[in-house]
Amino acid sequence: MNNDLEQARTIIANGKHVMAFTGAGISVESGIPPFRGENSIWNKYDSQNLDIDFFMSHPERSWPVIKEIFYNFMDGGAKPNAAHLALAQMEAEGRLECVVTQNIDDLHQQAGSKKVYEFHGTARRVVCTKCSYVSPVREADISAEVPRCPHCGALLKPDFVFFGESIPMAAYQKSFDAAEIADVCIIVGSTGEVMPACLVPLKAKQHGAKIIEINPTDSEFTHKITDIHLKGKAGDIFKQLYSHV
Ligand code: NAD
């Protein structure tokens, strides 16, 4: 592990275009559970609540679950942890170009990261399913069982990607553009099972990037593309890594 840490430091320090690709695992130490694995969201809730067709036809069933999964954590004060903060600092110091995240929890931005490509959108905003109303969730009234648009009365929806929806075009394009030029890609806390997000690090690898993975367990990436696997929790690993990066 010490040798791996040393190598990872050197690779990151020598990188000209370093990117990070993050998944739910980076936010676990902030108290937000991942979708899969131990203590995960899908062990407790039915994933159909985040299917767009189900949501549109049964919002009275999906919305309470969505509030419990996502908004209780955010309003309950989930804070960026050492991993989010390290990535923000690396960017501020010019050592990291961008973060491509699958997360919708806003913790990279709260940590101070500026260039964050939210591949799956964000829970920070709600949008109307009919008109052009968009609002920060904190300014919108989502207290009703089924929150409604204050302009047209149609169903409100969190501005993240539900199963069955497409990826926001701008985030998609910028993520793959970053992967094409990256010479280092740091994957943090992702199973690599979610398509098409998992193609971003694969693209970076195809274009010659070194892949450093931070995850306590193996993922779909580990035996396919990872050059150095730093096994451990994201916050712990970044604390060890960052003091030397
Ligand atoms: P996932 O839930 O499928 O897997 C989580 C991964 O994180 C696993 O590989 C696990 O081993 C690892 N992990 C667990 N604890 C960790 C820690 N302390 N440090 C580092 N790694 C740790 O996550 P995913 O692959 O990102 O995929 C699924 C989807 O889940 C994404 O679309 C994402 O939007 C969504 N999601 C987001 C949040 C959030 O915004 N915080 C939470 C849950 C799910």
PDB file of N, CA and C and ligand atoms in Angstrom, residues 21-38 40-42 50 69-70 73-74 81 83-84 101-107 119-123 160-161 163 187-195 197-198 213-222 229-237, ligand 1:
ATOM      1  N   PHE A  21     -13.236  11.100 -11.270  1.00  0.00           N
ATOM      2  CA  PHE A  21     -14.546  10.539 -11.610  1.00  0.00           C
ATOM      3  C   PHE A  21     -15.101   9.963 -10.318  1.00  0.00           C
ATOM      4  N   THR A  22     -16.188  10.520  -9.816  1.00  0.00           N
ATOM      5  CA  THR A  22     -16.650  10.111  -8.484  1.00  0.00           C
ATOM      6  C   THR A  22     -18.029   9.462  -8.519  1.00  0.00           C
ATOM      7  N   GLY A  23     -18.225   8.550  -7.557  1.00  0.00           N
ATOM      8  CA  GLY A  23     -19.520   7.886  -7.405  1.00  0.00           C
ATOM      9  C   GLY A  23     -19.998   8.005  -5.975  1.00  0.00           C
ATOM     10  N   ALA A  24     -21.061   7.312  -5.692  1.00  0.00           N
ATOM     11  CA  ALA A  24     -21.710   7.443  -4.385  1.00  0.00           C
ATOM     12  C   ALA A  24     -20.756   7.186  -3.214  1.00  0.00           C
ATOM     13  N   GLY A  25     -19.713   6.363  -3.447  1.00  0.00           N
ATOM     14  CA  GLY A  25     -18.787   6.018  -2.365  1.00  0.00           C
ATOM     15  C   GLY A  25     -18.077   7.210  -1.760  1.00  0.00           C
ATOM     16  N   ILE A  26     -17.861   8.260  -2.549  1.00  0.00           N
ATOM     17  CA  ILE A  26     -17.136   9.424  -1.994  1.00  0.00           C
ATOM     18  C   ILE A  26     -17.977  10.129  -0.928  1.00  0.00           C
ATOM     19  N   SER A  27     -19.287   9.958  -0.977  1.00  0.00           N
ATOM     20  CA  SER A  27     -20.148  10.661  -0.022  1.00  0.00           C
ATOM     21  C   SER A  27     -20.570   9.799   1.164  1.00  0.00           C
ATOM     22  N   VAL A  28     -20.101   8.556   1.188  1.00  0.00           N
ATOM     23  CA  VAL A  28     -20.497   7.661   2.280  1.00  0.00           C
ATOM     24  C   VAL A  28     -20.012   8.206   3.631  1.00  0.00           C
ATOM     25  N   GLU A  29     -18.786   8.719   3.662  1.00  0.00           N
ATOM     26  CA  GLU A  29     -18.267   9.265   4.930  1.00  0.00           C
ATOM     27  C   GLU A  29     -18.946  10.584   5.316  1.00  0.00           C
ATOM     28  N   SER A  30     -19.749  11.132   4.391  1.00  0.00           N
ATOM     29  CA  SER A  30     -20.564  12.306   4.732  1.00  0.00           C
ATOM     30  C   SER A  30     -21.936  11.887   5.244  1.00  0.00           C
ATOM     31  N   GLY A  31     -22.166  10.574   5.292  1.00  0.00           N
ATOM     32  CA  GLY A  31     -23.429  10.070   5.839  1.00  0.00           C
ATOM     33  C   GLY A  31     -24.488   9.762   4.803  1.00  0.00           C
ATOM     34  N   ILE A  32     -24.137   9.825   3.509  1.00  0.00           N
ATOM     35  CA  ILE A  32     -25.127   9.515   2.461  1.00  0.00           C
ATOM     36  C   ILE A  32     -24.858   8.090   1.967  1.00  0.00           C
ATOM     37  N   PRO A  33     -25.814   7.197   2.118  1.00  0.00           N
ATOM     38  CA  PRO A  33     -25.552   5.803   1.725  1.00  0.00           C
ATOM     39  C   PRO A  33     -25.451   5.641   0.210  1.00  0.00           C
ATOM     40  N   PRO A  34     -24.694   4.633  -0.249  1.00  0.00           N
ATOM     41  CA  PRO A  34     -24.642   4.355  -1.690  1.00  0.00           C
ATOM     42  C   PRO A  34     -25.893   3.595  -2.129  1.00  0.00           C
ATOM     43  N   PHE A  35     -26.042   3.402  -3.428  1.00  0.00           N
ATOM     44  CA  PHE A  35     -27.197   2.651  -3.933  1.00  0.00           C
ATOM     45  C   PHE A  35     -27.030   1.156  -3.707  1.00  0.00           C
ATOM     46  N   ARG A  36     -25.763   0.691  -3.907  1.00  0.00           N
ATOM     47  CA  ARG A  36     -25.539  -0.758  -3.852  1.00  0.00           C
ATOM     48  C   ARG A  36     -24.607  -1.115  -2.697  1.00  0.00           C
ATOM     49  N   GLY A  37     -24.644  -2.411  -2.309  1.00  0.00           N
ATOM     50  CA  GLY A  37     -23.711  -2.891  -1.285  1.00  0.00           C
ATOM     51  C   GLY A  37     -24.263  -2.738   0.123  1.00  0.00           C
ATOM     52  N   GLU A  38     -23.330  -2.807   1.082  1.00  0.00           N
ATOM     53  CA  GLU A  38     -23.681  -2.786   2.502  1.00  0.00           C
ATOM     54  C   GLU A  38     -24.410  -1.489   2.864  1.00  0.00           C
ATOM     55  N   SER A  40     -26.962  -0.118   1.820  1.00  0.00           N
ATOM     56  CA  SER A  40     -27.245   0.714   0.648  1.00  0.00           C
ATOM     57  C   SER A  40     -28.732   1.053   0.538  1.00  0.00           C
ATOM     58  N   ILE A  41     -28.992   2.015  -0.325  1.00  0.00           N
ATOM     59  CA  ILE A  41     -30.352   2.516  -0.512  1.00  0.00           C
ATOM     60  C   ILE A  41     -31.263   1.420  -1.081  1.00  0.00           C
ATOM     61  N   TRP A  42     -30.729   0.633  -2.030  1.00  0.00           N
ATOM     62  CA  TRP A  42     -31.601  -0.390  -2.656  1.00  0.00           C
ATOM     63  C   TRP A  42     -31.878  -1.559  -1.727  1.00  0.00           C
ATOM     64  N   LEU A  50     -37.497   5.578  -8.629  1.00  0.00           N
ATOM     65  CA  LEU A  50     -36.693   6.516  -9.425  1.00  0.00           C
ATOM     66  C   LEU A  50     -36.764   6.189 -10.920  1.00  0.00           C
ATOM     67  N   ILE A  69     -34.883   9.726   0.875  1.00  0.00           N
ATOM     68  CA  ILE A  69     -33.534   9.345   0.452  1.00  0.00           C
ATOM     69  C   ILE A  69     -32.642  10.573   0.315  1.00  0.00           C
ATOM     70  N   PHE A  70     -33.119  11.563  -0.403  1.00  0.00           N
ATOM     71  CA  PHE A  70     -32.210  12.645  -0.783  1.00  0.00           C
ATOM     72  C   PHE A  70     -32.350  13.912   0.050  1.00  0.00           C
ATOM     73  N   PHE A  73     -31.283  13.905   3.913  1.00  0.00           N
ATOM     74  CA  PHE A  73     -29.835  13.936   4.135  1.00  0.00           C
ATOM     75  C   PHE A  73     -29.300  15.346   3.928  1.00  0.00           C
ATOM     76  N   MET A  74     -29.778  15.973   2.864  1.00  0.00           N
ATOM     77  CA  MET A  74     -29.217  17.294   2.550  1.00  0.00           C
ATOM     78  C   MET A  74     -29.634  18.302   3.613  1.00  0.00           C
ATOM     79  N   ASN A  81     -16.685  15.802   2.934  1.00  0.00           N
ATOM     80  CA  ASN A  81     -15.669  15.166   3.784  1.00  0.00           C
ATOM     81  C   ASN A  81     -14.265  15.426   3.207  1.00  0.00           C
ATOM     82  N   ALA A  83     -12.334  13.850   1.365  1.00  0.00           N
ATOM     83  CA  ALA A  83     -12.108  13.537  -0.055  1.00  0.00           C
ATOM     84  C   ALA A  83     -12.631  14.662  -0.947  1.00  0.00           C
ATOM     85  N   HIS A  84     -13.842  15.150  -0.669  1.00  0.00           N
ATOM     86  CA  HIS A  84     -14.376  16.277  -1.453  1.00  0.00           C
ATOM     87  C   HIS A  84     -13.453  17.494  -1.301  1.00  0.00           C
ATOM     88  N   THR A 101     -18.891  13.822 -11.840  1.00  0.00           N
ATOM     89  CA  THR A 101     -19.520  13.081 -10.749  1.00  0.00           C
ATOM     90  C   THR A 101     -20.835  12.460 -11.167  1.00  0.00           C
ATOM     91  N   GLN A 102     -21.077  11.266 -10.623  1.00  0.00           N
ATOM     92  CA  GLN A 102     -22.389  10.631 -10.798  1.00  0.00           C
ATOM     93  C   GLN A 102     -23.315  11.085  -9.682  1.00  0.00           C
ATOM     94  N   ASN A 103     -22.769  11.780  -8.707  1.00  0.00           N
ATOM     95  CA  ASN A 103     -23.562  12.130  -7.530  1.00  0.00           C
ATOM     96  C   ASN A 103     -24.428  13.349  -7.790  1.00  0.00           C
ATOM     97  N   ILE A 104     -25.467  13.437  -6.990  1.00  0.00           N
ATOM     98  CA  ILE A 104     -26.450  14.498  -7.173  1.00  0.00           C
ATOM     99  C   ILE A 104     -26.567  15.319  -5.894  1.00  0.00           C
ATOM    100  N   ASP A 105     -25.574  15.153  -5.000  1.00  0.00           N
ATOM    101  CA  ASP A 105     -25.713  15.678  -3.642  1.00  0.00           C
ATOM    102  C   ASP A 105     -25.081  17.049  -3.418  1.00  0.00           C
ATOM    103  N   ASP A 106     -24.434  17.593  -4.449  1.00  0.00           N
ATOM    104  CA  ASP A 106     -23.897  18.963  -4.367  1.00  0.00           C
ATOM    105  C   ASP A 106     -22.666  19.085  -3.457  1.00  0.00           C
ATOM    106  N   LEU A 107     -22.144  17.978  -2.961  1.00  0.00           N
ATOM    107  CA  LEU A 107     -21.060  18.078  -1.971  1.00  0.00           C
ATOM    108  C   LEU A 107     -19.740  18.531  -2.592  1.00  0.00           C
ATOM    109  N   PHE A 119     -23.014  14.382 -14.115  1.00  0.00           N
ATOM    110  CA  PHE A 119     -23.451  13.459 -15.158  1.00  0.00           C
ATOM    111  C   PHE A 119     -24.915  13.068 -14.985  1.00  0.00           C
ATOM    112  N   HIS A 120     -25.356  12.997 -13.748  1.00  0.00           N
ATOM    113  CA  HIS A 120     -26.746  12.602 -13.473  1.00  0.00           C
ATOM    114  C   HIS A 120     -27.580  13.757 -12.924  1.00  0.00           C
ATOM    115  N   GLY A 121     -27.159  14.984 -13.219  1.00  0.00           N
ATOM    116  CA  GLY A 121     -27.935  16.125 -12.753  1.00  0.00           C
ATOM    117  C   GLY A 121     -27.738  16.363 -11.268  1.00  0.00           C
ATOM    118  N   THR A 122     -28.708  17.036 -10.659  1.00  0.00           N
ATOM    119  CA  THR A 122     -28.548  17.422  -9.255  1.00  0.00           C
ATOM    120  C   THR A 122     -29.889  17.406  -8.512  1.00  0.00           C
ATOM    121  N   ALA A 123     -29.813  17.074  -7.240  1.00  0.00           N
ATOM    122  CA  ALA A 123     -31.005  17.154  -6.383  1.00  0.00           C
ATOM    123  C   ALA A 123     -31.179  18.571  -5.831  1.00  0.00           C
ATOM    124  N   PHE A 160     -32.576  15.638 -11.287  1.00  0.00           N
ATOM    125  CA  PHE A 160     -31.584  14.594 -11.543  1.00  0.00           C
ATOM    126  C   PHE A 160     -32.165  13.555 -12.494  1.00  0.00           C
ATOM    127  N   VAL A 161     -31.271  12.729 -12.996  1.00  0.00           N
ATOM    128  CA  VAL A 161     -31.649  11.780 -14.040  1.00  0.00           C
ATOM    129  C   VAL A 161     -32.305  10.550 -13.414  1.00  0.00           C
ATOM    130  N   PHE A 163     -34.123   6.741 -13.844  1.00  0.00           N
ATOM    131  CA  PHE A 163     -33.974   5.601 -14.755  1.00  0.00           C
ATOM    132  C   PHE A 163     -34.933   5.819 -15.923  1.00  0.00           C
ATOM    133  N   ILE A 187     -10.485   7.544  -9.990  1.00  0.00           N
ATOM    134  CA  ILE A 187     -11.860   7.057  -9.797  1.00  0.00           C
ATOM    135  C   ILE A 187     -12.089   6.886  -8.296  1.00  0.00           C
ATOM    136  N   VAL A 188     -13.130   7.523  -7.782  1.00  0.00           N
ATOM    137  CA  VAL A 188     -13.373   7.440  -6.335  1.00  0.00           C
ATOM    138  C   VAL A 188     -14.779   6.895  -6.062  1.00  0.00           C
ATOM    139  N   GLY A 189     -14.843   5.735  -5.402  1.00  0.00           N
ATOM    140  CA  GLY A 189     -16.119   5.229  -4.881  1.00  0.00           C
ATOM    141  C   GLY A 189     -17.188   4.969  -5.904  1.00  0.00           C
ATOM    142  N   SER A 190     -16.847   4.241  -6.964  1.00  0.00           N
ATOM    143  CA  SER A 190     -17.868   3.896  -7.959  1.00  0.00           C
ATOM    144  C   SER A 190     -17.789   2.404  -8.285  1.00  0.00           C
ATOM    145  N   THR A 191     -18.967   1.768  -8.345  1.00  0.00           N
ATOM    146  CA  THR A 191     -18.999   0.353  -8.731  1.00  0.00           C
ATOM    147  C   THR A 191     -18.636   0.167 -10.201  1.00  0.00           C
ATOM    148  N   GLY A 192     -18.830   1.210 -11.000  1.00  0.00           N
ATOM    149  CA  GLY A 192     -18.604   1.090 -12.444  1.00  0.00           C
ATOM    150  C   GLY A 192     -19.692   0.293 -13.130  1.00  0.00           C
ATOM    151  N   GLU A 193     -20.851   0.230 -12.504  1.00  0.00           N
ATOM    152  CA  GLU A 193     -21.944  -0.586 -13.071  1.00  0.00           C
ATOM    153  C   GLU A 193     -22.986   0.261 -13.776  1.00  0.00           C
ATOM    154  N   VAL A 194     -22.886   1.569 -13.654  1.00  0.00           N
ATOM    155  CA  VAL A 194     -23.945   2.421 -14.195  1.00  0.00           C
ATOM    156  C   VAL A 194     -23.545   2.946 -15.575  1.00  0.00           C
ATOM    157  N   MET A 195     -24.351   2.592 -16.557  1.00  0.00           N
ATOM    158  CA  MET A 195     -24.123   3.053 -17.936  1.00  0.00           C
ATOM    159  C   MET A 195     -24.906   4.342 -18.174  1.00  0.00           C
ATOM    160  N   ALA A 197     -22.307   6.277 -17.631  1.00  0.00           N
ATOM    161  CA  ALA A 197     -21.285   6.991 -16.850  1.00  0.00           C
ATOM    162  C   ALA A 197     -19.970   6.215 -16.788  1.00  0.00           C
ATOM    163  N   CYS A 198     -20.090   4.878 -16.651  1.00  0.00           N
ATOM    164  CA  CYS A 198     -18.869   4.078 -16.477  1.00  0.00           C
ATOM    165  C   CYS A 198     -17.960   4.121 -17.706  1.00  0.00           C
ATOM    166  N   GLU A 213      -7.520   4.159  -8.682  1.00  0.00           N
ATOM    167  CA  GLU A 213      -8.854   3.909  -8.129  1.00  0.00           C
ATOM    168  C   GLU A 213      -8.811   3.903  -6.606  1.00  0.00           C
ATOM    169  N   ILE A 214      -9.776   4.588  -5.998  1.00  0.00           N
ATOM    170  CA  ILE A 214      -9.892   4.611  -4.539  1.00  0.00           C
ATOM    171  C   ILE A 214     -11.233   3.988  -4.175  1.00  0.00           C
ATOM    172  N   ASN A 215     -11.187   2.847  -3.515  1.00  0.00           N
ATOM    173  CA  ASN A 215     -12.414   2.114  -3.181  1.00  0.00           C
ATOM    174  C   ASN A 215     -12.025   1.010  -2.192  1.00  0.00           C
ATOM    175  N   PRO A 216     -12.801   0.810  -1.136  1.00  0.00           N
ATOM    176  CA  PRO A 216     -12.450  -0.261  -0.197  1.00  0.00           C
ATOM    177  C   PRO A 216     -12.571  -1.649  -0.826  1.00  0.00           C
ATOM    178  N   THR A 217     -13.368  -1.768  -1.903  1.00  0.00           N
ATOM    179  CA  THR A 217     -13.534  -3.089  -2.538  1.00  0.00           C
ATOM    180  C   THR A 217     -13.251  -2.975  -4.037  1.00  0.00           C
ATOM    181  N   ASP A 218     -13.186  -4.137  -4.689  1.00  0.00           N
ATOM    182  CA  ASP A 218     -13.013  -4.139  -6.141  1.00  0.00           C
ATOM    183  C   ASP A 218     -14.294  -3.647  -6.811  1.00  0.00           C
ATOM    184  N   SER A 219     -14.116  -3.065  -7.989  1.00  0.00           N
ATOM    185  CA  SER A 219     -15.270  -2.615  -8.774  1.00  0.00           C
ATOM    186  C   SER A 219     -15.164  -3.216 -10.172  1.00  0.00           C
ATOM    187  N   GLU A 220     -16.077  -2.855 -11.026  1.00  0.00           N
ATOM    188  CA  GLU A 220     -16.003  -3.288 -12.430  1.00  0.00           C
ATOM    189  C   GLU A 220     -14.751  -2.726 -13.119  1.00  0.00           C
ATOM    190  N   PHE A 221     -14.230  -1.646 -12.578  1.00  0.00           N
ATOM    191  CA  PHE A 221     -13.035  -1.028 -13.180  1.00  0.00           C
ATOM    192  C   PHE A 221     -11.752  -1.777 -12.804  1.00  0.00           C
ATOM    193  N   THR A 222     -11.751  -2.318 -11.576  1.00  0.00           N
ATOM    194  CA  THR A 222     -10.489  -2.746 -10.957  1.00  0.00           C
ATOM    195  C   THR A 222      -9.635  -3.650 -11.843  1.00  0.00           C
ATOM    196  N   HIS A 229      -4.742   0.500  -7.392  1.00  0.00           N
ATOM    197  CA  HIS A 229      -5.950   0.464  -6.561  1.00  0.00           C
ATOM    198  C   HIS A 229      -5.563   0.797  -5.127  1.00  0.00           C
ATOM    199  N   LEU A 230      -6.004   1.936  -4.649  1.00  0.00           N
ATOM    200  CA  LEU A 230      -5.759   2.314  -3.258  1.00  0.00           C
ATOM    201  C   LEU A 230      -6.992   1.853  -2.475  1.00  0.00           C
ATOM    202  N   LYS A 231      -6.817   0.770  -1.745  1.00  0.00           N
ATOM    203  CA  LYS A 231      -7.964   0.153  -1.068  1.00  0.00           C
ATOM    204  C   LYS A 231      -8.225   0.842   0.247  1.00  0.00           C
ATOM    205  N   GLY A 232      -9.383   1.465   0.376  1.00  0.00           N
ATOM    206  CA  GLY A 232      -9.719   2.110   1.636  1.00  0.00           C
ATOM    207  C   GLY A 232     -10.829   3.113   1.425  1.00  0.00           C
ATOM    208  N   LYS A 233     -11.227   3.755   2.501  1.00  0.00           N
ATOM    209  CA  LYS A 233     -12.272   4.764   2.421  1.00  0.00           C
ATOM    210  C   LYS A 233     -11.694   6.032   1.792  1.00  0.00           C
ATOM    211  N   ALA A 234     -12.526   6.718   1.009  1.00  0.00           N
ATOM    212  CA  ALA A 234     -12.040   7.870   0.254  1.00  0.00           C
ATOM    213  C   ALA A 234     -11.389   8.930   1.152  1.00  0.00           C
ATOM    214  N   GLY A 235     -12.055   9.257   2.257  1.00  0.00           N
ATOM    215  CA  GLY A 235     -11.519  10.305   3.132  1.00  0.00           C
ATOM    216  C   GLY A 235     -10.167   9.908   3.703  1.00  0.00           C
ATOM    217  N   ASP A 236     -10.055   8.661   4.149  1.00  0.00           N
ATOM    218  CA  ASP A 236      -8.793   8.179   4.730  1.00  0.00           C
ATOM    219  C   ASP A 236      -7.677   8.222   3.688  1.00  0.00           C
ATOM    220  N   ILE A 237      -7.987   7.718   2.500  1.00  0.00           N
ATOM    221  CA  ILE A 237      -6.954   7.645   1.463  1.00  0.00           C
ATOM    222  C   ILE A 237      -6.506   9.057   1.061  1.00  0.00           C
TER     223      ILE A 237
HETATM  224  P1  NAD B   1     -22.831   2.694  -6.052  1.00  0.00           P
HETATM  225  O1  NAD B   1     -23.808   3.063  -5.017  1.00  0.00           O
HETATM  226  O2  NAD B   1     -23.221   1.749  -7.097  1.00  0.00           O
HETATM  227  O3  NAD B   1     -21.496   2.109  -5.371  1.00  0.00           O
HETATM  228  C1  NAD B   1     -20.790   2.718  -4.405  1.00  0.00           C
HETATM  229  C2  NAD B   1     -19.314   2.357  -4.470  1.00  0.00           C
HETATM  230  O4  NAD B   1     -18.645   3.087  -3.453  1.00  0.00           O
HETATM  231  C3  NAD B   1     -18.990   0.869  -4.224  1.00  0.00           C
HETATM  232  O5  NAD B   1     -18.050   0.439  -5.168  1.00  0.00           O
HETATM  233  C4  NAD B   1     -18.387   0.853  -2.811  1.00  0.00           C
HETATM  234  O6  NAD B   1     -17.422  -0.168  -2.634  1.00  0.00           O
HETATM  235  C5  NAD B   1     -17.761   2.229  -2.742  1.00  0.00           C
HETATM  236  N1  NAD B   1     -17.612   2.776  -1.396  1.00  0.00           N
HETATM  237  C6  NAD B   1     -18.363   2.551  -0.299  1.00  0.00           C
HETATM  238  N2  NAD B   1     -17.905   3.269   0.743  1.00  0.00           N
HETATM  239  C7  NAD B   1     -16.841   3.972   0.294  1.00  0.00           C
HETATM  240  C8  NAD B   1     -15.941   4.897   0.885  1.00  0.00           C
HETATM  241  N3  NAD B   1     -16.054   5.269   2.170  1.00  0.00           N
HETATM  242  N4  NAD B   1     -14.968   5.427   0.112  1.00  0.00           N
HETATM  243  C9  NAD B   1     -14.833   5.066  -1.182  1.00  0.00           C
HETATM  244  N5  NAD B   1     -15.644   4.199  -1.804  1.00  0.00           N
HETATM  245  C10 NAD B   1     -16.646   3.659  -1.070  1.00  0.00           C
HETATM  246  O7  NAD B   1     -22.337   3.998  -6.628  1.00  0.00           O
HETATM  247  P2  NAD B   1     -22.141   4.497  -8.072  1.00  0.00           P
HETATM  248  O8  NAD B   1     -21.335   3.563  -8.865  1.00  0.00           O
HETATM  249  O9  NAD B   1     -21.738   5.876  -7.918  1.00  0.00           O
HETATM  250  O10 NAD B   1     -23.586   4.451  -8.728  1.00  0.00           O
HETATM  251  C11 NAD B   1     -24.740   4.641  -8.744  1.00  0.00           C
HETATM  252  C12 NAD B   1     -25.604   5.800  -8.887  1.00  0.00           C
HETATM  253  O11 NAD B   1     -25.949   6.131  -7.605  1.00  0.00           O
HETATM  254  C13 NAD B   1     -25.065   7.029  -9.462  1.00  0.00           C
HETATM  255  O12 NAD B   1     -25.860   7.337 -10.524  1.00  0.00           O
HETATM  256  C14 NAD B   1     -25.275   8.109  -8.402  1.00  0.00           C
HETATM  257  O13 NAD B   1     -25.898   9.213  -8.985  1.00  0.00           O
HETATM  258  C15 NAD B   1     -26.246   7.514  -7.494  1.00  0.00           C
HETATM  259  N6  NAD B   1     -26.162   7.881  -6.089  1.00  0.00           N
HETATM  260  C16 NAD B   1     -25.745   9.105  -5.695  1.00  0.00           C
HETATM  261  C17 NAD B   1     -25.664   9.407  -4.363  1.00  0.00           C
HETATM  262  C18 NAD B   1     -25.175  10.760  -3.965  1.00  0.00           C
HETATM  263  O14 NAD B   1     -25.417  11.727  -4.685  1.00  0.00           O
HETATM  264  N7  NAD B   1     -24.443  10.858  -2.865  1.00  0.00           N
HETATM  265  C19 NAD B   1     -26.005   8.451  -3.412  1.00  0.00           C
HETATM  266  C20 NAD B   1     -26.457   7.209  -3.859  1.00  0.00           C
HETATM  267  C21 NAD B   1     -26.515   6.942  -5.198  1.00  0.00           C
END
